Amino acid sequence: MLVPLDSAQSYDSSNTHSFRSDDECPLHITVLDFLYNYTVPDLEITWPCEARFYWLSLQPFVKFVRFLLSYGTPFIIIIGVILNTVSFAILNTPVSCDSSLSLYLKVLAISDNGALIFNYAVGIAKSHFTFVNDLFMNSQFLCDTNSIIMELFQFTSTWLVVSLTWARVIAIIFPFGAHNSNPERFAIISITTLTCVSFVISLTKLYSGGYETDSVFEFIPCQKKIKPWGSAMYFYIALSTWLPLIFIFIGNVLLIIHMKKLDALRRQLTRSFCQKINKTNKTSRTLLAVSMVYLILLLPLGIVETLELYWDVILIKYPEKNIKENKELEEKMLLKWCRGLFFHIYHWNFACNFFLYCLTGEKFRRVLTKKLKNCKIILTSRKSAKRLPWCKCDDRLKSIRTPSILLIKVVTFDESSINDNITTQHNSNDVASIT
């Protein structure tokens, strides 16, 4: 039975004191179903009665978020992996693989698939299957390796968007720079450097589990939560959310400004230059769509994680004395599930790039349409062959019939040549007899 928030708050005055003094509460500690160890000492004090009533009032929202994470996230993972693979295949064709942007987008597709598999699919497997989580609990090597890999793909995907945004901005602002002489080489150096830096940052997961120790997937963490997180978590939040958001926002503003300048310049130039500038703008639109969607999906998650970080670092004590501290605990519970909701929304970033390429990339659509037509032709030919098996027999008859016809022609030709020889001999004999 769900207790509304008003009834939960009604216990804050007179009933609160009686619950604490007499150690009695109408709600047992097991109502907090997110706890996995009810034998921890002083658990009744750590989670007072007010927090338990608030948890019941929060149940509709919690159930909604759990439903999204349990059923929506697997759908995103499956769709995302398939679409990213298709995007990589199309971007890898000779027609599409003619710019440094395609190289960035191919690496982004690989990184997004890695994040979907190691970060989200593994988290769901840990949550729903006990034996999977036991593998990580019983093997420290497996636990540490998974933590590093999931952080590597997460950071790489995030900063790849930043990198390709600024690579495009620099290419437009400084069109005659040294990087434009060999953009593919510049892109390879940027991607390699970014991957190495992301790997070094991911090694910090060996010392601090981060939000994995309080995951919204609600599995038992294999890493212990280090307290206090302190400046390390400030650094983590800054690198994973706010710095990318700031860089992407500034890069998009500069990109939009210079795209407008190019549009104005396009109207004043000849047609040949116009086509070149128009091609540049089309490429920039694809990049702008990718980075803007990433900006929109990441911003709510960054805000909630920052607020939750304030609770974990500044208010790093469990409330057990007064009403104000109980309110802080309730805020922490609400923030966690807000993080779960925005975390689910952020998942779509790893699966929506394919649709952005289709909407903004004319060349991408053309290659995709051609591939789909080829697949349709192949499937149609196979279905027709299965439905009409006599066609195969007809082909065999043709192969048998052809040499027979040739043989008949050869025999006919030989007979006619023999008849001609006989006729000529008779004529020669007649002529000889006349003479």
CSV table of C-alpha atoms in Angstrom, one decimal:
chain,number,residue,atom,x,y,z
A,1,MET,CA,0.0,0.0,0.0
A,2,LEU,CA,1.5,3.3,-1.1
A,3,VAL,CA,1.5,6.0,1.6
A,4,PRO,CA,1.3,9.6,0.3
A,5,LEU,CA,4.0,12.1,1.1
A,6,ASP,CA,1.7,14.2,3.3
A,7,SER,CA,1.0,11.2,5.6
A,8,ALA,CA,4.7,10.5,5.6
A,9,GLN,CA,5.5,14.0,6.7
A,10,SER,CA,2.9,13.9,9.4
A,11,TYR,CA,5.2,11.7,11.4
A,12,ASP,CA,7.8,14.4,11.6
A,13,SER,CA,6.5,16.2,14.7
A,14,SER,CA,5.1,14.1,17.6
A,15,ASN,CA,5.4,10.6,16.1
A,16,THR,CA,9.1,11.1,15.2
A,17,HIS,CA,10.2,11.4,18.8
A,18,SER,CA,8.2,8.4,19.9
A,19,PHE,CA,9.6,6.2,17.1
A,20,ARG,CA,13.1,7.1,18.1
A,21,SER,CA,12.7,6.9,21.8
A,22,ASP,CA,10.8,3.6,21.7
A,23,ASP,CA,12.6,2.2,18.7
A,24,GLU,CA,9.2,1.4,17.2
A,25,CYS,CA,8.1,2.0,13.6
A,26,PRO,CA,5.0,0.7,11.8
A,27,LEU,CA,7.2,0.0,8.7
A,28,HIS,CA,9.9,-2.7,9.0
A,29,ILE,CA,13.3,-2.0,7.6
A,30,THR,CA,12.7,-4.6,4.9
A,31,VAL,CA,10.4,-2.1,3.2
A,32,LEU,CA,13.6,-0.6,1.8
A,33,ASP,CA,13.9,-3.2,-1.0
A,34,PHE,CA,17.1,-1.6,-2.4
A,35,LEU,CA,19.1,-2.8,0.6
A,36,TYR,CA,20.8,-6.1,0.1
A,37,ASN,CA,22.1,-6.7,3.6
A,38,TYR,CA,19.7,-6.2,6.5
A,39,THR,CA,22.2,-7.4,9.1
A,40,VAL,CA,24.3,-4.2,9.1
A,41,PRO,CA,24.5,-2.7,12.6
A,42,ASP,CA,22.4,0.4,13.4
A,43,LEU,CA,20.4,0.0,10.2
A,44,GLU,CA,17.3,1.1,12.1
A,45,ILE,CA,19.1,4.4,13.0
A,46,THR,CA,20.6,4.8,9.6
A,47,TRP,CA,17.3,4.6,7.9
A,48,PRO,CA,14.7,6.3,10.3
A,49,CYS,CA,11.0,5.8,10.0
A,50,GLU,CA,10.5,9.1,8.1
A,51,ALA,CA,12.8,7.9,5.4
A,52,ARG,CA,10.9,4.6,5.1
A,53,PHE,CA,7.5,6.4,4.7
A,54,TYR,CA,9.1,8.7,2.1
A,55,TRP,CA,10.4,5.7,0.2
A,56,LEU,CA,6.8,4.3,0.1
A,57,SER,CA,5.6,7.7,-1.3
A,58,LEU,CA,8.3,7.5,-3.9
A,59,GLN,CA,7.3,4.1,-5.1
A,60,PRO,CA,5.3,5.1,-8.3
A,61,PHE,CA,8.3,7.1,-9.6
A,62,VAL,CA,10.8,4.3,-8.6
A,63,LYS,CA,8.7,1.6,-10.3
A,64,PHE,CA,8.5,3.7,-13.5
A,65,VAL,CA,12.3,4.2,-13.6
A,66,ARG,CA,12.9,0.5,-12.8
A,67,PHE,CA,10.6,-0.4,-15.7
A,68,LEU,CA,12.5,1.8,-18.1
A,69,LEU,CA,15.8,0.4,-17.0
A,70,SER,CA,14.6,-3.3,-17.0
A,71,TYR,CA,12.8,-3.3,-20.3
A,72,GLY,CA,13.7,0.0,-22.1
A,73,THR,CA,17.4,-0.3,-21.8
A,74,PRO,CA,17.7,-3.8,-23.3
A,75,PHE,CA,15.7,-2.5,-26.3
A,76,ILE,CA,18.1,0.4,-26.6
A,77,ILE,CA,21.1,-1.9,-26.4
A,78,ILE,CA,19.8,-4.2,-29.2
A,79,ILE,CA,18.7,-1.4,-31.5
A,80,GLY,CA,21.9,0.6,-30.8
A,81,VAL,CA,24.3,-2.2,-31.5
A,82,ILE,CA,22.5,-3.1,-34.8
A,83,LEU,CA,22.3,0.5,-36.0
A,84,ASN,CA,25.9,1.4,-35.0
A,85,THR,CA,27.1,-1.7,-36.9
A,86,VAL,CA,25.1,-0.6,-40.0
A,87,SER,CA,26.5,2.9,-39.7
A,88,PHE,CA,30.0,1.6,-39.5
A,89,ALA,CA,29.5,-0.6,-42.6
A,90,ILE,CA,28.1,2.4,-44.6
A,91,LEU,CA,30.7,4.8,-43.4
A,92,ASN,CA,33.4,2.3,-44.3
A,93,THR,CA,32.4,2.1,-48.0
A,94,PRO,CA,34.7,3.9,-50.5
A,95,VAL,CA,31.9,6.4,-51.3
A,96,SER,CA,31.5,7.5,-47.7
A,97,CYS,CA,35.1,7.1,-46.6
A,98,ASP,CA,36.4,10.3,-48.2
A,99,SER,CA,36.8,12.7,-45.3
A,100,SER,CA,38.2,12.8,-41.7
A,101,LEU,CA,34.6,13.1,-40.4
A,102,SER,CA,33.8,9.6,-41.5
A,103,LEU,CA,36.9,8.3,-39.6
A,104,TYR,CA,35.6,10.1,-36.4
A,105,LEU,CA,32.1,8.7,-36.9
A,106,LYS,CA,33.4,5.1,-37.5
A,107,VAL,CA,35.4,5.2,-34.2
A,108,LEU,CA,32.4,6.7,-32.5
A,109,ALA,CA,30.2,3.8,-33.7
A,110,ILE,CA,32.7,1.3,-32.3
A,111,SER,CA,33.0,3.2,-29.0
A,112,ASP,CA,29.2,3.5,-28.6
A,113,ASN,CA,28.8,-0.2,-29.1
A,114,GLY,CA,31.4,-0.8,-26.5
A,115,ALA,CA,29.6,1.4,-24.0
A,116,LEU,CA,26.3,-0.3,-24.7
A,117,ILE,CA,27.7,-3.7,-24.2
A,118,PHE,CA,30.2,-3.3,-21.3
A,119,ASN,CA,28.5,-0.5,-19.4
A,120,TYR,CA,24.8,-1.2,-19.8
A,121,ALA,CA,24.4,-4.8,-21.0
A,122,VAL,CA,26.7,-6.0,-18.3
A,123,GLY,CA,24.9,-3.9,-15.7
A,124,ILE,CA,21.6,-5.4,-16.6
A,125,ALA,CA,23.0,-8.9,-16.6
A,126,LYS,CA,24.4,-8.3,-13.1
A,127,SER,CA,21.1,-7.0,-11.9
A,128,HIS,CA,18.9,-9.8,-13.3
A,129,PHE,CA,21.2,-12.8,-13.1
A,130,THR,CA,22.8,-13.6,-9.8
A,131,PHE,CA,25.4,-16.0,-11.3
A,132,VAL,CA,26.7,-13.2,-13.5
A,133,ASN,CA,27.2,-10.9,-10.6
A,134,ASP,CA,28.8,-13.7,-8.7
A,135,LEU,CA,31.5,-14.0,-11.4
A,136,PHE,CA,32.5,-10.4,-10.8
A,137,MET,CA,32.2,-10.7,-7.0
A,138,ASN,CA,34.5,-13.8,-6.9
A,139,SER,CA,37.1,-12.4,-9.3
A,140,GLN,CA,38.8,-9.2,-8.5
A,141,PHE,CA,40.6,-9.2,-11.9
A,142,LEU,CA,37.3,-9.5,-13.7
A,143,CYS,CA,35.8,-6.8,-11.6
A,144,ASP,CA,38.7,-4.3,-12.2
A,145,THR,CA,38.9,-5.2,-15.9
A,146,ASN,CA,35.2,-4.5,-16.5
A,147,SER,CA,35.3,-1.3,-14.6
A,148,ILE,CA,38.2,0.0,-16.7
A,149,ILE,CA,36.7,-1.1,-20.0
A,150,MET,CA,33.3,0.4,-19.3
A,151,GLU,CA,34.9,3.7,-18.3
A,152,LEU,CA,37.2,3.6,-21.3
A,153,PHE,CA,34.3,3.4,-23.8
A,154,GLN,CA,32.2,5.9,-21.9
A,155,PHE,CA,34.9,8.5,-21.8
A,156,THR,CA,36.0,7.8,-25.4
A,157,SER,CA,32.5,8.3,-26.7
A,158,THR,CA,32.0,11.5,-24.8
A,159,TRP,CA,35.3,13.1,-25.8
A,160,LEU,CA,35.1,11.9,-29.4
A,161,VAL,CA,32.1,14.1,-29.9
A,162,VAL,CA,34.1,17.0,-28.4
A,163,SER,CA,37.1,16.2,-30.6
A,164,LEU,CA,35.2,16.0,-33.9
A,165,THR,CA,33.2,19.2,-33.0
A,166,TRP,CA,36.4,21.2,-32.5
A,167,ALA,CA,38.1,19.5,-35.5
A,168,ARG,CA,35.3,20.8,-37.7
A,169,VAL,CA,35.4,24.2,-36.1
A,170,ILE,CA,39.1,24.6,-36.6
A,171,ALA,CA,38.8,23.3,-40.2
A,172,ILE,CA,36.1,26.0,-41.0
A,173,ILE,CA,37.8,28.9,-39.1
A,174,PHE,CA,41.3,28.1,-40.4
A,175,PRO,CA,40.6,26.6,-43.9
A,176,PHE,CA,44.3,26.9,-45.0
A,177,GLY,CA,45.9,25.5,-41.8
A,178,ALA,CA,48.4,22.7,-41.7
A,179,HIS,CA,45.8,20.3,-40.4
A,180,ASN,CA,43.8,20.7,-43.7
A,181,SER,CA,46.7,19.5,-45.8
A,182,ASN,CA,46.2,15.9,-44.4
A,183,PRO,CA,43.0,15.8,-42.3
A,184,GLU,CA,43.0,12.0,-42.1
A,185,ARG,CA,46.4,12.0,-40.4
A,186,PHE,CA,45.3,14.8,-38.0
A,187,ALA,CA,42.2,12.7,-37.2
A,188,ILE,CA,44.2,9.6,-36.5
A,189,ILE,CA,46.6,11.4,-34.2
A,190,SER,CA,43.6,13.0,-32.3
A,191,ILE,CA,41.8,9.7,-31.9
A,192,THR,CA,44.9,7.9,-30.8
A,193,THR,CA,45.8,10.6,-28.2
A,194,LEU,CA,42.2,10.7,-27.0
A,195,THR,CA,42.1,6.9,-26.5
A,196,CYS,CA,45.3,6.8,-24.5
A,197,VAL,CA,44.2,9.7,-22.3
A,198,SER,CA,40.8,8.0,-21.7
A,199,PHE,CA,42.6,4.7,-20.8
A,200,VAL,CA,44.7,6.5,-18.2
A,201,ILE,CA,41.7,8.2,-16.7
A,202,SER,CA,39.8,4.9,-16.6
A,203,LEU,CA,42.6,3.4,-14.4
A,204,THR,CA,41.2,5.6,-11.6
A,205,LYS,CA,38.3,3.1,-11.3
A,206,LEU,CA,40.8,0.7,-9.6
A,207,TYR,CA,40.8,3.1,-6.6
A,208,SER,CA,37.2,4.5,-6.7
A,209,GLY,CA,34.2,2.7,-7.9
A,210,GLY,CA,32.3,5.9,-8.5
A,211,TYR,CA,28.6,5.7,-9.2
A,212,GLU,CA,29.0,1.9,-9.9
A,213,THR,CA,29.0,1.4,-6.1
A,214,ASP,CA,25.5,2.9,-6.1
A,215,SER,CA,24.2,1.8,-9.5
A,216,VAL,CA,20.6,2.4,-10.6
A,217,PHE,CA,20.7,-1.1,-11.9
A,218,GLU,CA,20.7,-2.2,-8.2
A,219,PHE,CA,23.3,-5.0,-8.3
A,220,ILE,CA,25.7,-5.7,-5.5
A,221,PRO,CA,28.9,-3.8,-6.4
A,222,CYS,CA,32.1,-5.8,-6.6
A,223,GLN,CA,34.1,-2.7,-5.6
A,224,LYS,CA,34.0,-1.0,-2.2
A,225,LYS,CA,32.9,2.5,-1.9
A,226,ILE,CA,35.7,4.8,-0.9
A,227,LYS,CA,34.8,7.6,1.5
A,228,PRO,CA,35.3,10.4,1.2
A,229,TRP,CA,35.3,10.7,-2.6
A,230,GLY,CA,36.5,14.3,-2.2
A,231,SER,CA,38.3,16.0,-5.1
A,232,ALA,CA,38.5,12.8,-7.1
A,233,MET,CA,34.8,12.8,-7.7
A,234,TYR,CA,34.7,16.5,-8.6
A,235,PHE,CA,37.3,15.7,-11.2
A,236,TYR,CA,35.3,12.7,-12.4
A,237,ILE,CA,32.1,14.7,-12.8
A,238,ALA,CA,33.9,17.5,-14.5
A,239,LEU,CA,35.5,15.3,-17.1
A,240,SER,CA,32.5,13.2,-17.8
A,241,THR,CA,29.8,15.9,-17.9
A,242,TRP,CA,30.6,19.6,-17.5
A,243,LEU,CA,33.8,20.0,-19.5
A,244,PRO,CA,32.4,18.1,-22.5
A,245,LEU,CA,29.2,20.1,-22.2
A,246,ILE,CA,31.0,23.4,-22.2
A,247,PHE,CA,33.3,22.5,-25.0
A,248,ILE,CA,30.5,21.2,-27.2
A,249,PHE,CA,28.3,24.2,-26.5
A,250,ILE,CA,31.1,26.7,-27.4
A,251,GLY,CA,32.1,24.7,-30.5
A,252,ASN,CA,28.5,24.5,-31.7
A,253,VAL,CA,28.0,28.3,-31.2
A,254,LEU,CA,31.2,29.0,-33.3
A,255,LEU,CA,30.1,26.4,-35.9
A,256,ILE,CA,26.7,28.0,-36.3
A,257,ILE,CA,28.2,31.5,-36.6
A,258,HIS,CA,30.7,30.5,-39.3
A,259,MET,CA,28.1,28.4,-41.1
A,260,LYS,CA,26.0,31.6,-41.4
A,261,LYS,CA,29.0,33.5,-42.7
A,262,LEU,CA,29.6,30.8,-45.3
A,263,ASP,CA,25.9,30.9,-46.4
A,264,ALA,CA,26.2,34.7,-46.9
A,265,LEU,CA,29.5,34.2,-48.8
A,266,ARG,CA,28.0,31.5,-50.9
A,267,ARG,CA,25.4,33.9,-52.4
A,268,GLN,CA,28.2,36.1,-53.6
A,269,LEU,CA,30.5,33.6,-55.3
A,270,THR,CA,30.4,31.6,-58.5
A,271,ARG,CA,28.7,28.3,-58.8
A,272,SER,CA,31.8,26.2,-58.5
A,273,PHE,CA,32.7,27.7,-55.2
A,274,CYS,CA,29.1,27.6,-54.1
A,275,GLN,CA,29.0,23.8,-54.5
A,276,LYS,CA,32.2,23.5,-52.4
A,277,ILE,CA,30.9,25.6,-49.6
A,278,ASN,CA,27.5,23.9,-49.7
A,279,LYS,CA,29.3,20.5,-49.3
A,280,THR,CA,31.1,21.9,-46.3
A,281,ASN,CA,27.9,23.1,-44.7
A,282,LYS,CA,26.2,19.7,-45.3
A,283,THR,CA,29.1,18.0,-43.4
A,284,SER,CA,28.9,20.6,-40.7
A,285,ARG,CA,25.1,20.0,-40.3
A,286,THR,CA,25.7,16.3,-39.6
A,287,LEU,CA,28.2,17.1,-37.0
A,288,LEU,CA,26.0,19.8,-35.5
A,289,ALA,CA,23.1,17.4,-35.2
A,290,VAL,CA,25.2,14.8,-33.4
A,291,SER,CA,26.8,17.2,-31.0
A,292,MET,CA,23.5,19.1,-30.2
A,293,VAL,CA,21.6,15.8,-29.4
A,294,TYR,CA,24.5,14.7,-27.2
A,295,LEU,CA,24.4,18.1,-25.4
A,296,ILE,CA,20.7,17.9,-24.8
A,297,LEU,CA,20.8,14.3,-23.5
A,298,LEU,CA,23.8,14.8,-21.3
A,299,LEU,CA,22.9,18.1,-19.6
A,300,PRO,CA,20.1,16.7,-17.3
A,301,LEU,CA,22.4,13.9,-16.2
A,302,GLY,CA,25.2,16.3,-15.4
A,303,ILE,CA,22.9,18.5,-13.2
A,304,VAL,CA,21.6,15.5,-11.2
A,305,GLU,CA,25.0,14.0,-10.7
A,306,THR,CA,26.4,17.3,-9.5
A,307,LEU,CA,23.6,17.7,-7.0
A,308,GLU,CA,24.1,14.1,-5.8
A,309,LEU,CA,27.8,14.7,-5.5
A,310,TYR,CA,27.1,17.6,-3.2
A,311,TRP,CA,25.1,15.3,-1.0
A,312,ASP,CA,27.8,12.6,-1.0
A,313,VAL,CA,30.8,14.9,-0.4
A,314,ILE,CA,29.4,17.8,1.7
A,315,LEU,CA,26.6,16.0,3.5
A,316,ILE,CA,28.5,12.8,4.0
A,317,LYS,CA,26.7,11.6,7.1
A,318,TYR,CA,23.5,9.6,7.5
A,319,PRO,CA,20.8,11.7,9.1
A,320,GLU,CA,19.8,10.5,12.5
A,321,LYS,CA,19.3,13.5,14.7
A,322,ASN,CA,16.8,16.0,13.5
A,323,ILE,CA,14.2,16.7,10.8
A,324,LYS,CA,16.5,18.7,8.6
A,325,GLU,CA,18.9,15.8,8.2
A,326,ASN,CA,16.0,13.5,7.4
A,327,LYS,CA,15.0,15.8,4.6
A,328,GLU,CA,18.6,15.5,3.3
A,329,LEU,CA,18.3,11.8,3.2
A,330,GLU,CA,15.0,12.0,1.4
A,331,GLU,CA,16.6,14.3,-1.2
A,332,LYS,CA,19.4,11.8,-1.7
A,333,MET,CA,16.9,9.0,-2.4
A,334,LEU,CA,15.0,11.2,-4.9
A,335,LEU,CA,18.2,12.3,-6.6
A,336,LYS,CA,19.3,8.7,-7.1
A,337,TRP,CA,16.2,7.8,-9.0
A,338,CYS,CA,16.2,11.1,-10.9
A,339,ARG,CA,19.7,10.0,-12.0
A,340,GLY,CA,18.3,6.7,-13.0
A,341,LEU,CA,15.7,8.4,-15.2
A,342,PHE,CA,18.1,10.8,-16.9
A,343,PHE,CA,20.6,7.9,-17.2
A,344,HIS,CA,18.1,6.0,-19.2
A,345,ILE,CA,17.4,9.0,-21.4
A,346,TYR,CA,21.1,9.4,-21.9
A,347,HIS,CA,21.3,5.8,-23.2
A,348,TRP,CA,19.5,7.0,-26.4
A,349,ASN,CA,22.6,8.9,-27.3
A,350,PHE,CA,24.3,5.6,-28.2
A,351,ALA,CA,21.5,4.5,-30.5
A,352,CYS,CA,20.3,7.6,-32.3
A,353,ASN,CA,23.3,8.6,-34.4
A,354,PHE,CA,22.1,6.4,-37.2
A,355,PHE,CA,18.9,8.4,-37.5
A,356,LEU,CA,20.9,11.7,-37.4
A,357,TYR,CA,23.1,10.5,-40.2
A,358,CYS,CA,20.0,9.6,-42.3
A,359,LEU,CA,18.4,13.0,-41.6
A,360,THR,CA,21.4,15.2,-42.3
A,361,GLY,CA,23.7,13.2,-44.6
A,362,GLU,CA,22.7,13.0,-48.2
A,363,LYS,CA,25.6,10.7,-49.1
A,364,PHE,CA,24.8,8.4,-46.2
A,365,ARG,CA,21.2,8.2,-47.3
A,366,ARG,CA,22.3,7.4,-50.9
A,367,VAL,CA,24.6,4.6,-49.9
A,368,LEU,CA,22.0,3.2,-47.5
A,369,THR,CA,19.3,3.2,-50.2
A,370,LYS,CA,21.6,1.5,-52.6
A,371,LYS,CA,22.5,-1.2,-50.0
A,372,LEU,CA,18.8,-1.7,-49.2
A,373,LYS,CA,17.9,-2.1,-52.9
A,374,ASN,CA,20.7,-4.7,-53.3
A,375,CYS,CA,19.5,-6.6,-50.3
A,376,LYS,CA,15.9,-6.5,-51.6
A,377,ILE,CA,17.0,-7.9,-55.0
A,378,ILE,CA,19.0,-10.7,-53.3
A,379,LEU,CA,16.1,-11.6,-51.0
A,380,THR,CA,13.6,-11.5,-53.9
A,381,SER,CA,15.7,-13.8,-56.1
A,382,ARG,CA,16.1,-16.3,-53.2
A,383,LYS,CA,12.4,-16.3,-52.4
A,384,SER,CA,11.5,-16.8,-56.1
A,385,ALA,CA,13.9,-19.6,-56.4
A,386,LYS,CA,12.4,-21.3,-53.3
A,387,ARG,CA,8.8,-20.8,-54.5
A,388,LEU,CA,9.6,-22.0,-58.1
A,389,PRO,CA,11.8,-25.1,-57.8
A,390,TRP,CA,11.0,-26.1,-61.3
A,391,CYS,CA,13.2,-23.2,-62.5
A,392,LYS,CA,16.2,-25.1,-61.4
A,393,CYS,CA,15.1,-28.1,-63.5
A,394,ASP,CA,14.5,-25.8,-66.4
A,395,ASP,CA,18.0,-24.5,-66.1
A,396,ARG,CA,19.3,-28.1,-66.0
A,397,LEU,CA,17.3,-29.0,-69.1
A,398,LYS,CA,18.8,-26.0,-70.8
A,399,SER,CA,22.3,-27.1,-70.0
A,400,ILE,CA,21.5,-30.6,-71.2
A,401,ARG,CA,19.6,-29.4,-74.3
A,402,THR,CA,22.4,-27.2,-75.5
A,403,PRO,CA,25.0,-29.9,-76.3
A,404,SER,CA,22.3,-32.0,-77.9
A,405,ILE,CA,21.4,-29.3,-80.3
A,406,LEU,CA,25.1,-28.8,-81.1
A,407,LEU,CA,25.4,-32.5,-81.8
A,408,ILE,CA,22.4,-32.5,-84.1
A,409,LYS,CA,23.8,-29.5,-86.0
A,410,VAL,CA,27.1,-31.3,-86.4
A,411,VAL,CA,25.4,-34.5,-87.6
A,412,THR,CA,23.2,-32.5,-90.0
A,413,PHE,CA,26.2,-30.6,-91.3
A,414,ASP,CA,28.1,-33.9,-91.9
A,415,GLU,CA,25.2,-35.4,-93.8
A,416,SER,CA,24.7,-32.4,-96.0
A,417,SER,CA,28.4,-32.3,-96.8
A,418,ILE,CA,28.3,-36.1,-97.7
A,419,ASN,CA,25.3,-35.5,-100.0
A,420,ASP,CA,27.1,-32.6,-101.7
A,421,ASN,CA,30.2,-34.8,-102.3
A,422,ILE,CA,28.0,-37.6,-103.8
A,423,THR,CA,26.3,-35.1,-106.1
A,424,THR,CA,29.5,-33.7,-107.3
A,425,GLN,CA,30.9,-37.1,-108.0
A,426,HIS,CA,27.8,-38.1,-110.0
A,427,ASN,CA,28.1,-34.9,-112.0
A,428,SER,CA,31.8,-35.5,-112.7
A,429,ASN,CA,31.1,-39.0,-113.9
A,430,ASP,CA,28.3,-37.8,-116.2
A,431,VAL,CA,30.6,-35.3,-117.7
A,432,ALA,CA,33.3,-37.8,-118.3
A,433,SER,CA,30.9,-40.2,-120.0
A,434,ILE,CA,29.6,-37.5,-122.3
A,435,THR,CA,33.1,-36.6,-123.4
